[in-house]
Tab-separated table of C-alpha atoms and ligand atoms in Angstrom:
chain	number	residue	atom	x	y	z
A	250	MET	CA	43.657	211.472	240.083
A	251	ASN	CA	47.357	214.154	240.808
A	252	HIS	CA	47.439	216.650	238.074
A	253	SER	CA	51.235	218.476	238.560
A	254	ILE	CA	52.275	221.151	235.737
A	255	LEU	CA	56.102	220.910	234.658
A	256	GLN	CA	58.399	224.104	235.314
A	257	LYS	CA	59.988	223.759	232.169
A	258	GLN	CA	60.585	226.623	229.599
A	259	ASN	CA	58.994	225.019	226.630
A	260	PRO	CA	60.690	222.572	225.659
A	261	ILE	CA	60.370	220.469	221.996
A	262	VAL	CA	57.906	217.122	223.086
A	263	ILE	CA	58.609	214.594	221.139
A	264	LEU	CA	56.003	211.758	221.195
A	265	GLY	CA	58.308	208.023	220.627
A	266	GLY	CA	61.188	207.487	221.389
A	267	GLY	CA	62.412	204.898	219.078
A	268	MET	CA	64.494	205.743	215.709
A	269	ALA	CA	63.341	209.059	214.756
A	270	GLY	CA	62.864	210.234	218.073
A	271	LEU	CA	65.907	209.126	219.908
A	272	ILE	CA	67.613	211.232	216.945
A	273	ALA	CA	65.532	214.193	216.876
A	274	GLY	CA	65.753	214.787	220.965
A	275	THR	CA	69.869	214.029	220.606
A	276	TYR	CA	70.364	216.710	218.226
A	277	ILE	CA	67.824	219.324	220.144
A	278	GLN	CA	70.026	218.808	222.713
A	279	GLN	CA	73.196	218.401	221.550
A	280	GLN	CA	72.235	222.286	219.918
A	281	GLY	CA	71.692	223.493	223.654
A	282	GLU	CA	67.860	223.648	223.432
A	283	LYS	CA	65.249	221.271	225.878
A	284	SER	CA	63.594	218.409	224.669
A	285	ILE	CA	61.077	215.817	226.182
A	286	ILE	CA	60.304	212.512	225.068
A	287	ILE	CA	56.984	210.701	225.996
A	288	GLU	CA	56.963	207.359	225.502
A	289	LYS	CA	54.644	204.998	225.690
A	290	SER	CA	56.823	201.676	226.822
A	291	SER	CA	58.820	201.541	229.350
A	292	LYS	CA	61.112	201.018	227.196
A	293	THR	CA	63.385	203.022	224.642
A	294	GLY	CA	64.240	201.443	220.696
A	295	GLY	CA	60.866	200.373	219.772
A	296	SER	CA	61.177	198.805	216.325
A	297	MET	CA	65.122	199.871	216.276
A	298	LYS	CA	65.762	198.298	218.460
A	299	MET	CA	64.497	194.689	217.289
A	300	SER	CA	65.852	195.384	213.913
A	301	GLY	CA	69.125	194.390	211.882
A	302	GLY	CA	70.768	197.282	212.976
A	303	SER	CA	71.730	197.923	208.999
A	304	ILE	CA	70.749	201.412	208.386
A	305	TRP	CA	71.419	201.800	204.692
A	306	CYS	CA	70.721	204.161	201.628
A	307	PHE	CA	69.902	204.586	198.026
A	308	LYS	CA	73.403	206.521	196.767
A	309	ASN	CA	71.982	208.558	194.170
A	310	HIS	CA	68.544	209.871	193.285
A	311	SER	CA	67.804	207.928	189.857
A	312	ASP	CA	68.703	204.601	191.932
A	313	TYR	CA	65.881	205.738	194.699
A	314	LYS	CA	63.376	206.799	191.717
A	315	LYS	CA	64.185	203.037	189.954
A	316	ILE	CA	63.043	201.501	193.175
A	317	ASN	CA	60.037	203.919	193.897
A	318	PRO	CA	58.729	205.606	191.313
A	319	HIS	CA	55.228	206.486	193.167
A	320	GLY	CA	57.346	207.678	196.100
A	321	ASN	CA	57.395	211.084	197.150
A	322	THR	CA	60.231	212.033	194.733
A	323	MET	CA	61.132	215.707	196.590
A	324	LEU	CA	61.584	213.646	200.432
A	325	GLY	CA	63.718	210.388	198.444
A	326	GLU	CA	65.893	213.053	197.386
A	327	LYS	CA	66.406	215.084	200.597
A	328	LEU	CA	66.609	211.938	202.760
A	329	ILE	CA	69.042	211.045	200.321
A	330	ASP	CA	71.023	214.657	200.207
A	331	ASN	CA	71.107	214.832	203.997
A	332	PHE	CA	72.201	210.772	204.563
A	333	LEU	CA	76.062	210.923	204.161
A	334	PRO	CA	75.724	214.016	206.627
A	335	SER	CA	73.035	212.735	208.800
A	336	ILE	CA	75.431	209.743	209.433
A	337	GLU	CA	78.328	212.268	209.883
A	338	TRP	CA	76.823	213.499	212.682
A	339	LEU	CA	76.021	210.908	214.086
A	340	ILE	CA	79.803	209.370	214.039
A	341	SER	CA	80.972	212.460	215.614
A	342	LEU	CA	78.889	211.752	218.064
A	343	GLY	CA	80.815	208.189	219.081
A	344	ALA	CA	78.065	206.041	217.793
A	345	PRO	CA	79.032	202.546	217.049
A	346	ILE	CA	78.267	202.047	213.732
A	347	LYS	CA	80.920	201.240	211.525
A	348	ASN	CA	80.320	200.965	207.290
A	349	VAL	CA	79.630	198.081	205.721
A	350	THR	CA	79.477	196.258	201.403
A	351	ALA	CA	76.091	195.298	201.978
A	352	ALA	CA	74.375	193.593	199.255
A	353	LEU	CA	73.060	194.990	196.124
A	354	TYR	CA	69.091	195.687	196.658
A	355	ARG	CA	67.533	195.018	193.684
A	356	GLU	CA	69.971	195.592	192.031
A	357	THR	CA	71.006	198.980	193.296
A	358	ASP	CA	73.552	199.999	194.868
A	359	ARG	CA	73.616	201.172	198.502
A	360	HIS	CA	75.087	202.864	201.857
A	361	CYS	CA	75.211	200.670	204.562
A	362	TYR	CA	76.005	201.556	208.265
A	363	GLN	CA	75.771	198.592	210.891
A	364	MET	CA	74.948	199.345	214.275
A	365	THR	CA	78.118	197.146	216.308
A	366	PRO	CA	77.875	195.061	217.576
A	367	ASN	CA	73.819	195.373	216.710
A	368	SER	CA	71.155	197.126	217.627
A	369	GLU	CA	70.363	196.947	221.213
A	370	TYR	CA	74.043	198.157	221.568
A	371	PHE	CA	73.476	201.484	219.544
A	372	THR	CA	69.909	201.864	221.108
A	373	GLN	CA	71.316	202.102	225.097
A	374	PHE	CA	74.125	204.121	223.497
A	375	ILE	CA	71.951	206.850	222.150
A	376	THR	CA	69.440	206.783	224.683
A	377	GLU	CA	72.449	207.540	227.685
A	378	LYS	CA	73.661	210.313	224.965
A	379	PHE	CA	69.902	211.352	224.867
A	380	LEU	CA	70.169	211.324	228.543
A	381	GLU	CA	73.800	212.693	229.295
A	382	LEU	CA	73.093	215.881	226.830
A	383	GLY	CA	70.398	216.947	229.951
A	384	GLY	CA	67.163	214.976	227.854
A	385	GLU	CA	64.589	213.829	229.581
A	386	ILE	CA	62.546	210.694	229.139
A	387	ILE	CA	58.614	210.055	230.692
A	388	PHE	CA	58.275	206.319	230.443
A	389	ASN	CA	54.957	204.754	230.215
A	390	SER	CA	52.703	207.776	229.552
A	391	ASN	CA	50.272	208.366	226.212
A	392	ILE	CA	49.213	211.788	225.476
A	393	THR	CA	45.843	212.989	226.204
A	394	GLN	CA	44.921	216.069	225.189
A	395	ILE	CA	46.467	218.793	222.967
A	396	LYS	CA	46.408	222.298	223.682
A	397	CYS	CA	46.295	224.797	220.770
A	398	ASN	CA	46.726	229.102	220.949
A	399	SER	CA	43.998	230.959	218.512
A	400	ASN	CA	46.776	230.976	215.912
A	401	LYS	CA	46.667	227.531	215.877
A	402	LEU	CA	50.189	226.531	217.365
A	403	ILE	CA	50.324	223.718	219.924
A	404	GLU	CA	51.213	225.298	223.321
A	405	GLU	CA	51.269	222.373	226.277
A	406	ILE	CA	49.551	218.687	225.897
A	407	GLU	CA	48.756	217.347	228.565
A	408	ILE	CA	49.609	213.095	228.956
A	409	LYS	CA	48.536	210.047	231.741
A	410	THR	CA	51.391	208.440	232.801
A	411	ASN	CA	50.901	205.929	235.676
A	412	SER	CA	47.686	207.617	238.228
A	413	GLN	CA	48.973	211.384	237.336
A	414	ILE	CA	48.299	213.834	234.710
A	415	LYS	CA	50.540	216.295	233.565
A	416	SER	CA	50.369	219.466	231.207
A	417	ILE	CA	53.880	220.048	229.285
A	418	ASN	CA	54.308	223.957	227.852
A	419	CYS	CA	55.956	222.928	224.500
A	420	SER	CA	57.688	224.437	221.898
A	421	SER	CA	56.958	222.345	219.505
A	422	LEU	CA	55.423	219.066	219.062
A	423	ILE	CA	57.435	216.096	216.878
A	424	LEU	CA	55.698	213.061	216.751
A	425	ALA	CA	57.520	209.781	215.750
A	426	THR	CA	55.533	206.921	217.057
A	427	GLY	CA	56.705	204.458	214.265
A	428	GLY	CA	52.942	204.040	212.318
A	429	PHE	CA	50.468	202.197	212.959
A	430	HIS	CA	51.830	198.131	211.889
A	431	ASN	CA	49.948	196.709	215.701
A	432	ASN	CA	46.460	199.114	214.663
A	433	PRO	CA	43.625	196.714	213.420
A	434	THR	CA	41.310	198.762	212.062
A	435	LEU	CA	43.480	201.036	210.722
A	436	LYS	CA	45.381	197.766	209.024
A	437	ASN	CA	41.431	196.812	207.872
A	438	GLU	CA	40.817	200.261	206.419
A	439	HIS	CA	43.637	199.573	204.272
A	440	PHE	CA	45.303	196.655	203.849
A	441	GLY	CA	41.878	195.036	203.641
A	442	LYS	CA	40.047	191.884	204.383
A	443	TRP	CA	42.794	190.033	205.603
A	444	SER	CA	45.030	191.990	207.536
A	445	ASP	CA	43.800	190.414	210.852
A	446	LYS	CA	46.358	187.551	209.635
A	447	LEU	CA	49.555	189.819	209.567
A	448	ILE	CA	52.026	189.279	211.685
A	449	VAL	CA	53.210	192.363	213.208
A	450	ARG	CA	57.283	191.635	212.609
A	451	GLY	CA	57.800	195.420	214.838
A	452	ASN	CA	57.145	196.543	218.037
A	453	LEU	CA	53.917	195.575	219.468
A	454	TYR	CA	53.174	199.929	220.980
A	455	SER	CA	52.893	201.456	217.698
A	456	THR	CA	49.542	201.868	216.933
A	457	GLY	CA	48.831	205.018	214.913
A	458	ASP	CA	48.370	207.312	217.686
A	459	GLY	CA	51.362	209.621	215.485
A	460	LEU	CA	48.501	209.419	213.066
A	461	LYS	CA	45.811	209.548	215.139
A	462	LEU	CA	46.106	213.251	217.028
A	463	ALA	CA	47.191	215.091	213.622
A	464	THR	CA	44.832	213.783	212.044
A	465	SER	CA	42.619	215.610	214.642
A	466	LEU	CA	44.257	218.594	213.665
A	467	GLY	CA	43.712	218.561	210.219
A	468	ALA	CA	46.038	216.899	208.945
A	469	LYS	CA	46.920	214.861	205.529
A	470	LYS	CA	47.292	211.712	205.114
A	471	SER	CA	50.266	210.602	202.424
A	472	LYS	CA	49.720	208.852	199.127
A	473	SER	CA	50.678	204.812	199.916
A	474	MET	CA	48.247	204.117	202.890
A	475	ASP	CA	47.692	200.989	201.449
A	476	SER	CA	51.597	200.259	201.338
A	477	PHE	CA	53.526	198.416	203.506
A	478	TYR	CA	57.560	197.337	204.429
A	479	GLY	CA	57.031	193.453	204.971
A	480	HIS	CA	58.235	189.463	204.688
A	481	LEU	CA	57.039	186.074	203.939
A	482	MET	CA	57.486	184.677	207.599
A	483	PRO	CA	55.703	180.809	208.236
A	484	ALA	CA	51.886	180.293	208.462
A	485	PRO	CA	50.265	179.588	211.200
A	486	PRO	CA	49.626	176.555	212.935
A	487	ALA	CA	53.888	177.909	212.647
A	488	GLU	CA	54.345	180.767	215.549
A	489	VAL	CA	57.589	182.559	214.839
A	490	PRO	CA	59.892	184.248	218.092
A	491	ARG	CA	59.257	187.478	218.206
A	492	ASN	CA	62.619	187.777	219.045
A	493	ARG	CA	62.982	185.634	215.675
A	494	PHE	CA	61.902	187.086	213.367
A	495	SER	CA	65.017	187.348	210.786
A	496	GLU	CA	65.765	183.345	210.964
A	497	PHE	CA	62.449	182.918	209.795
A	498	THR	CA	62.018	185.618	206.776
A	499	MET	CA	61.743	183.723	203.519
A	500	TYR	CA	64.284	186.245	201.949
A	501	HIS	CA	64.528	184.073	199.009
A	502	SER	CA	60.783	183.757	197.680
A	503	GLU	CA	61.902	185.826	194.517
A	504	HIS	CA	63.627	183.096	193.159
A	505	CYS	CA	60.746	181.054	193.825
A	506	LEU	CA	57.008	179.955	192.744
A	507	LEU	CA	54.684	181.504	194.781
A	508	LEU	CA	50.698	180.318	194.769
A	509	ASN	CA	47.586	180.733	195.990
A	510	GLU	CA	44.557	178.238	197.592
A	511	ASP	CA	43.509	178.303	193.972
A	512	GLY	CA	46.278	176.943	193.551
A	513	ASN	CA	46.595	180.309	191.148
A	514	ARG	CA	50.022	182.451	190.698
A	515	PHE	CA	49.667	185.467	191.705
A	516	THR	CA	52.104	188.452	191.050
A	517	ASP	CA	55.576	188.141	189.617
A	518	GLU	CA	57.544	186.417	192.551
A	519	SER	CA	61.038	187.747	191.027
A	520	ILE	CA	59.913	191.185	191.925
A	521	CYS	CA	61.738	190.773	195.476
A	522	ASP	CA	59.919	188.676	198.795
A	523	GLU	CA	58.877	192.860	200.330
A	524	SER	CA	56.170	192.693	197.057
A	525	ASN	CA	55.151	189.354	197.946
A	526	ALA	CA	54.481	189.600	201.036
A	527	GLU	CA	52.442	192.679	200.258
A	528	ALA	CA	50.548	190.819	197.184
A	529	THR	CA	50.016	187.292	199.814
A	530	ILE	CA	48.036	189.604	202.098
A	531	GLN	CA	45.859	189.778	199.424
A	532	GLN	CA	45.069	186.436	199.151
A	533	ASN	CA	42.457	184.436	200.615
A	534	ASN	CA	43.143	183.730	204.516
A	535	ALA	CA	46.189	185.590	203.575
A	536	ILE	CA	48.407	182.904	202.254
A	537	SER	CA	50.748	181.607	199.911
A	538	TYR	CA	52.577	178.780	198.586
A	539	MET	CA	55.549	178.497	198.180
A	540	ILE	CA	57.233	175.853	196.056
A	541	PHE	CA	60.832	175.629	194.825
A	542	ASP	CA	63.515	172.650	194.239
A	543	ASP	CA	66.639	171.630	195.955
A	544	LYS	CA	68.436	173.719	193.078
A	545	ILE	CA	66.989	176.414	194.287
A	546	TYR	CA	67.027	175.347	197.669
A	547	LYS	CA	71.092	175.153	198.014
A	548	LYS	CA	71.263	178.162	195.642
A	549	TYR	CA	69.081	180.799	197.593
A	550	GLY	CA	67.494	179.078	200.574
A	551	ILE	CA	70.053	178.393	202.866
A	552	LYS	CA	72.482	181.072	203.490
A	553	LYS	CA	75.562	180.372	203.980
A	554	SER	CA	79.095	182.054	204.651
A	555	ILE	CA	82.393	183.149	202.523
A	556	SER	CA	83.928	179.837	204.272
A	557	GLY	CA	80.542	177.839	202.817
A	558	GLU	CA	79.829	177.524	206.709
A	559	ILE	CA	75.807	177.816	207.599
A	560	ILE	CA	74.382	179.859	208.816
A	561	ASN	CA	70.528	179.754	208.074
A	562	ASP	CA	68.260	177.232	206.805
A	563	PRO	CA	65.056	179.119	206.971
A	564	PHE	CA	63.058	175.950	206.031
A	565	LYS	CA	64.589	173.269	207.686
A	566	LYS	CA	64.077	175.733	211.492
A	567	SER	CA	60.634	176.565	209.987
A	568	ILE	CA	59.918	172.835	210.396
A	569	GLU	CA	60.972	172.910	214.202
A	570	ILE	CA	58.163	175.295	214.955
A	571	ASN	CA	55.487	173.471	213.210
A	572	ALA	CA	54.992	175.507	210.312
A	573	LEU	CA	53.402	172.785	207.135
A	574	THR	CA	56.295	172.102	204.903
A	575	THR	CA	56.789	169.089	202.573
A	576	LYS	CA	59.853	167.624	200.781
A	577	GLU	CA	58.922	164.995	197.898
A	578	ASN	CA	60.583	163.247	194.858
A	579	SER	CA	57.695	164.180	191.943
A	580	ILE	CA	55.614	167.120	191.070
A	581	GLN	CA	52.635	165.029	191.518
A	582	LYS	CA	53.316	163.829	194.964
A	583	LEU	CA	53.541	168.313	195.657
A	584	VAL	CA	50.641	168.225	194.828
A	585	GLU	CA	48.848	166.069	196.568
A	586	THR	CA	50.159	167.349	199.718
A	587	LEU	CA	48.803	171.028	198.602
A	588	SER	CA	45.809	169.542	197.844
A	589	TYR	CA	45.696	167.888	201.600
A	590	TRP	CA	46.271	171.267	202.593
A	591	GLY	CA	43.399	172.815	201.136
A	592	VAL	CA	44.959	173.770	197.695
A	593	LYS	CA	43.306	173.236	194.494
A	594	LYS	CA	45.131	170.037	193.325
A	595	GLU	CA	44.322	170.646	189.286
A	596	ALA	CA	45.271	174.312	188.937
A	597	SER	CA	48.378	173.591	191.036
A	598	LEU	CA	49.399	170.879	189.003
A	599	LYS	CA	48.717	172.912	185.426
A	600	ASN	CA	50.173	176.147	187.409
A	601	ILE	CA	53.813	174.555	187.842
A	602	LEU	CA	53.992	172.469	185.062
A	603	GLY	CA	52.770	175.637	182.914
A	604	TYR	CA	55.250	178.083	184.785
A	605	ASN	CA	57.855	175.659	183.387
A	606	ASP	CA	56.900	175.109	179.813
A	607	TYR	CA	57.417	179.370	180.397
A	608	LEU	CA	61.035	179.121	181.983
A	609	ILE	CA	62.366	176.741	180.159
A	610	ASN	CA	60.754	176.946	176.592
A	611	LYS	CA	59.534	180.086	176.397
A	612	ASN	CA	56.070	179.725	176.219
A	613	THR	CA	53.880	181.964	177.045
A	614	SER	CA	50.788	181.155	176.519
A	615	SER	CA	51.580	178.109	179.292
A	616	ILE	CA	51.523	181.299	182.494
A	617	SER	CA	49.268	184.701	183.182
A	618	ILE	CA	51.571	186.560	185.028
A	619	PRO	CA	55.582	186.665	183.621
A	620	ARG	CA	58.253	187.123	185.098
A	621	ALA	CA	60.880	189.586	184.948
A	622	LYS	CA	63.774	188.361	186.152
A	623	ASN	CA	64.759	184.928	188.333
A	624	PHE	CA	64.518	182.063	186.093
A	625	ASN	CA	63.943	179.573	188.066
A	626	PRO	CA	62.335	176.283	187.029
A	627	ILE	CA	61.203	173.485	189.603
A	628	GLY	CA	62.818	170.935	188.234
A	629	THR	CA	65.765	168.940	190.014
A	630	PRO	CA	63.613	166.572	193.055
A	631	PRO	CA	63.490	167.041	195.511
A	632	TYR	CA	60.755	169.208	195.475
A	633	TYR	CA	59.717	171.957	198.691
A	634	ALA	CA	56.552	173.610	199.323
A	635	ILE	CA	55.991	175.248	202.506
A	636	ALA	CA	52.723	177.699	203.401
A	637	LEU	CA	53.633	181.250	204.515
A	638	THR	CA	51.621	184.077	205.648
A	639	THR	CA	52.258	187.804	206.026
A	640	GLY	CA	54.669	189.702	208.664
A	641	ILE	CA	54.304	193.523	208.311
A	642	THR	CA	57.380	195.754	209.781
A	643	LEU	CA	56.587	199.335	208.900
A	644	THR	CA	53.330	201.179	207.018
A	645	LEU	CA	55.012	202.854	203.814
A	646	GLY	CA	51.751	205.418	204.556
A	647	GLY	CA	51.339	208.515	206.832
A	648	LEU	CA	51.355	211.396	207.834
A	649	GLU	CA	52.133	214.273	204.708
A	650	THR	CA	54.950	216.293	205.321
A	651	ASN	CA	57.066	219.080	203.415
A	652	GLU	CA	60.626	219.409	203.084
A	653	ASN	CA	60.932	220.519	206.596
A	654	ALA	CA	59.079	217.437	208.094
A	655	GLN	CA	56.301	219.725	209.214
A	656	VAL	CA	52.687	218.393	208.633
A	657	LEU	CA	50.525	219.742	206.267
A	658	ASN	CA	46.667	219.934	206.315
A	659	ASP	CA	44.469	219.011	202.932
A	660	LYS	CA	45.334	222.346	201.956
A	661	ASN	CA	49.305	221.179	201.862
A	662	ILE	CA	50.203	224.185	204.252
A	663	PRO	CA	51.851	223.381	207.216
A	664	ILE	CA	50.220	222.935	210.858
A	665	GLY	CA	51.932	225.046	212.942
A	666	ASN	CA	54.917	223.494	214.642
A	667	LEU	CA	53.601	219.968	214.537
A	668	TYR	CA	56.648	217.981	213.022
A	669	SER	CA	56.153	214.088	211.988
A	670	ILE	CA	59.036	211.484	211.280
A	671	GLY	CA	60.135	208.074	210.904
A	672	GLY	CA	57.496	205.539	210.859
A	673	ASP	CA	54.967	208.037	211.643
A	674	SER	CA	55.406	210.008	208.476
A	675	GLY	CA	54.383	208.417	203.938
A	676	GLY	CA	54.861	208.463	201.366
A	677	ILE	CA	58.156	208.459	200.229
A	678	TYR	CA	58.302	204.360	199.922
A	679	ASN	CA	54.951	203.837	197.593
A	680	HIS	CA	55.053	199.646	197.203
A	681	SER	CA	58.529	199.931	197.386
A	682	TYR	CA	61.354	200.290	200.503
A	683	GLY	CA	64.284	201.545	200.765
A	684	GLY	CA	65.151	201.018	204.270
A	685	GLY	CA	63.867	202.038	207.724
A	686	LEU	CA	66.080	203.670	209.506
A	687	CYS	CA	67.800	206.261	207.396
A	688	LEU	CA	63.780	207.787	207.358
A	689	GLY	CA	64.366	208.009	211.398
A	690	LEU	CA	67.596	209.490	211.427
A	691	VAL	CA	67.565	211.702	208.225
A	692	PHE	CA	64.343	213.375	209.144
A	693	GLY	CA	64.603	213.545	213.153
A	694	LYS	CA	67.109	215.993	212.114
A	695	ILE	CA	65.596	217.576	210.290
A	696	ALA	CA	62.329	217.904	212.663
A	697	ALA	CA	64.724	218.808	215.629
A	698	GLY	CA	66.854	221.528	213.049
A	699	ASN	CA	63.673	223.169	212.570
A	700	ALA	CA	61.755	222.782	215.316
A	701	ILE	CA	65.071	224.780	216.871
A	702	LYS	CA	64.635	227.515	214.396
A	703	TYR	CA	60.991	227.101	215.374
A	704	HIS	CA	61.850	227.962	218.427
A	705	HIS	CA	63.959	231.030	218.064
B	57	FAD	C1	62.574	192.544	212.516
B	57	FAD	C2	63.220	193.611	212.130
B	57	FAD	C3	63.926	194.267	211.543
B	57	FAD	C4	64.876	195.313	210.565
B	57	FAD	N1	65.314	195.806	209.877
B	57	FAD	C5	66.197	196.814	209.415
B	57	FAD	C6	66.852	197.094	209.376
B	57	FAD	O1	68.308	196.298	208.886
B	57	FAD	N2	67.186	198.101	208.642
B	57	FAD	C7	66.573	199.612	208.392
B	57	FAD	O2	66.629	200.603	207.571
B	57	FAD	N3	65.446	198.637	208.805
B	57	FAD	C8	64.841	197.730	209.274
B	57	FAD	N4	63.359	197.858	210.542
B	57	FAD	C9	62.749	198.977	209.848
B	57	FAD	C10	63.152	199.958	211.936
B	57	FAD	O3	63.653	199.233	212.769
B	57	FAD	C11	62.133	200.474	211.779
B	57	FAD	O4	61.779	201.801	210.288
B	57	FAD	C12	62.625	202.262	212.586
B	57	FAD	O5	62.691	201.433	213.969
B	57	FAD	C13	61.506	203.104	212.702
B	57	FAD	O6	62.010	204.169	213.649
B	57	FAD	P1	60.565	204.883	214.585
B	57	FAD	O7	61.546	206.010	215.468
B	57	FAD	O8	60.129	205.424	213.191
B	57	FAD	O9	59.783	204.142	215.433
B	57	FAD	P2	60.438	202.419	216.055
B	57	FAD	O10	61.752	202.708	215.890
B	57	FAD	O11	59.370	201.539	216.161
B	57	FAD	O12	60.210	203.723	217.580
B	57	FAD	C14	58.792	204.293	217.848
B	57	FAD	C15	58.472	204.102	219.295
B	57	FAD	O13	57.291	205.249	219.529
B	57	FAD	C16	56.603	204.495	220.617
B	57	FAD	N5	55.482	204.990	220.570
B	57	FAD	C17	54.275	204.536	219.956
B	57	FAD	N6	53.229	205.322	220.494
B	57	FAD	C18	53.455	205.899	221.143
B	57	FAD	C19	52.544	206.848	221.777
B	57	FAD	N7	51.486	207.592	221.498
B	57	FAD	N8	53.114	207.972	222.631
B	57	FAD	C20	54.029	207.969	223.159
B	57	FAD	N9	55.585	206.593	222.241
B	57	FAD	C21	54.941	206.075	221.189
B	57	FAD	C22	57.210	203.039	220.690
B	57	FAD	O14	57.000	202.710	221.997
B	57	FAD	C23	58.417	202.841	220.267
B	57	FAD	O15	59.544	203.210	221.001
B	57	FAD	C24	63.387	196.150	210.664
B	57	FAD	C25	62.375	196.026	211.530
B	57	FAD	C26	62.133	194.769	212.486
B	57	FAD	C27	61.036	194.893	213.586
């Protein structure tokens, strides 16, 4: 095998060329410094390229705290404070984004900048900008070794690319590999025994490499390792096409009733679909059965344009991909079909009727889990049911970092010149969410700025 040494003068090396890595690299180049992105796949973009392209963020600290009471407040506030300046910087580069009014997120207002016309075009733009500014990308590569000096500072990395091993002297290493949503062992460890059923909604290359490398150097894992951002999607035998995840996402589950195989409710469905997705992975076979009536279906299940035109109907589309679905004229018949699918009949009938009694007659003794909002009884036929499972988009636990995006050890001391950004860092959201692209944007720029300072 060939072994060559790249003749670069100590560039800042970035592992991963998705949202966070490309932002960090572009900022470094723009500041006149040198960076190299090592990308495991043959293309840039990662999950960013598959995303809906809404770069959004809460508008103030209190909204962040309201939705993320258990998140890392210091980093959450840093995110909010740096969001608009980071957006302004992106706009100053000529980035194809535009300010849009987004729907409230769990009753909170938010800033939203939409990648236009889509995230694929944005990926192309930011990749070209990075290259135009003199950045370098090495594709199909993986880091094989990190060498530190006697002060435990990283000074060289070794990468394997095709049949070559290359050594690169580096002034800092920025981890931006996107988290561990496609690592079966880590998912089993943190999300429990049904985690192998998770549909991977994000890119397939994020297998926790940043986390593994940093922990091998003594890094500490953040809180919220058992937390992820995902959505409910049709369960097998349905097969959701990987390029059409959004069309099959059951965003409206928060208006419906969810039962598990025992026929029991297991969560307050009204919190949000993301929370229902996390709760479903803890149920037998990672399955939940979403039940709704015609009123809910027409009001929340079908997405329409302002002029009334149907934009998306995930229930109808799920039938086309062989999901377990049914539409019945009575609750009795609905329960019979559920029973045919393996859901306990008596319990499911009792729980649907109890749920209605609670919502209509305010009879709290009819249910075991109260509901905070979205009081929609299952009352108007026809009645619908669909078998769902969880799609994982992004892990929310990861490396513990400080306000400079430096990776911390278990004594909360920065590990010299090692940084972590985007999905590789954890704890900002904890069993809650607040946008994924904004993390890469804000902390990508912060890590880059600090790595430059360190270089000098
Ligand atoms: C369907 C979908 C819709 C979404 N919609 C939105 C949205 O509208 N708004 C929003 O805010 N967020 C959205 N997200 C989430 C958002 O895309 C992610 O949070 C964001 O892309 C994470 O950025 P990142 O840089 O950490 O990871 P990524 O963008 O995934 O980039 C990680 C990169 O690292 C590479 N990599 C992995 N391992 C290695 C390694 N060992 N060495 C080198 N490279 C490696 C990967 O190949 C990848 O290119 C969506 C995600 C999906 C999947």
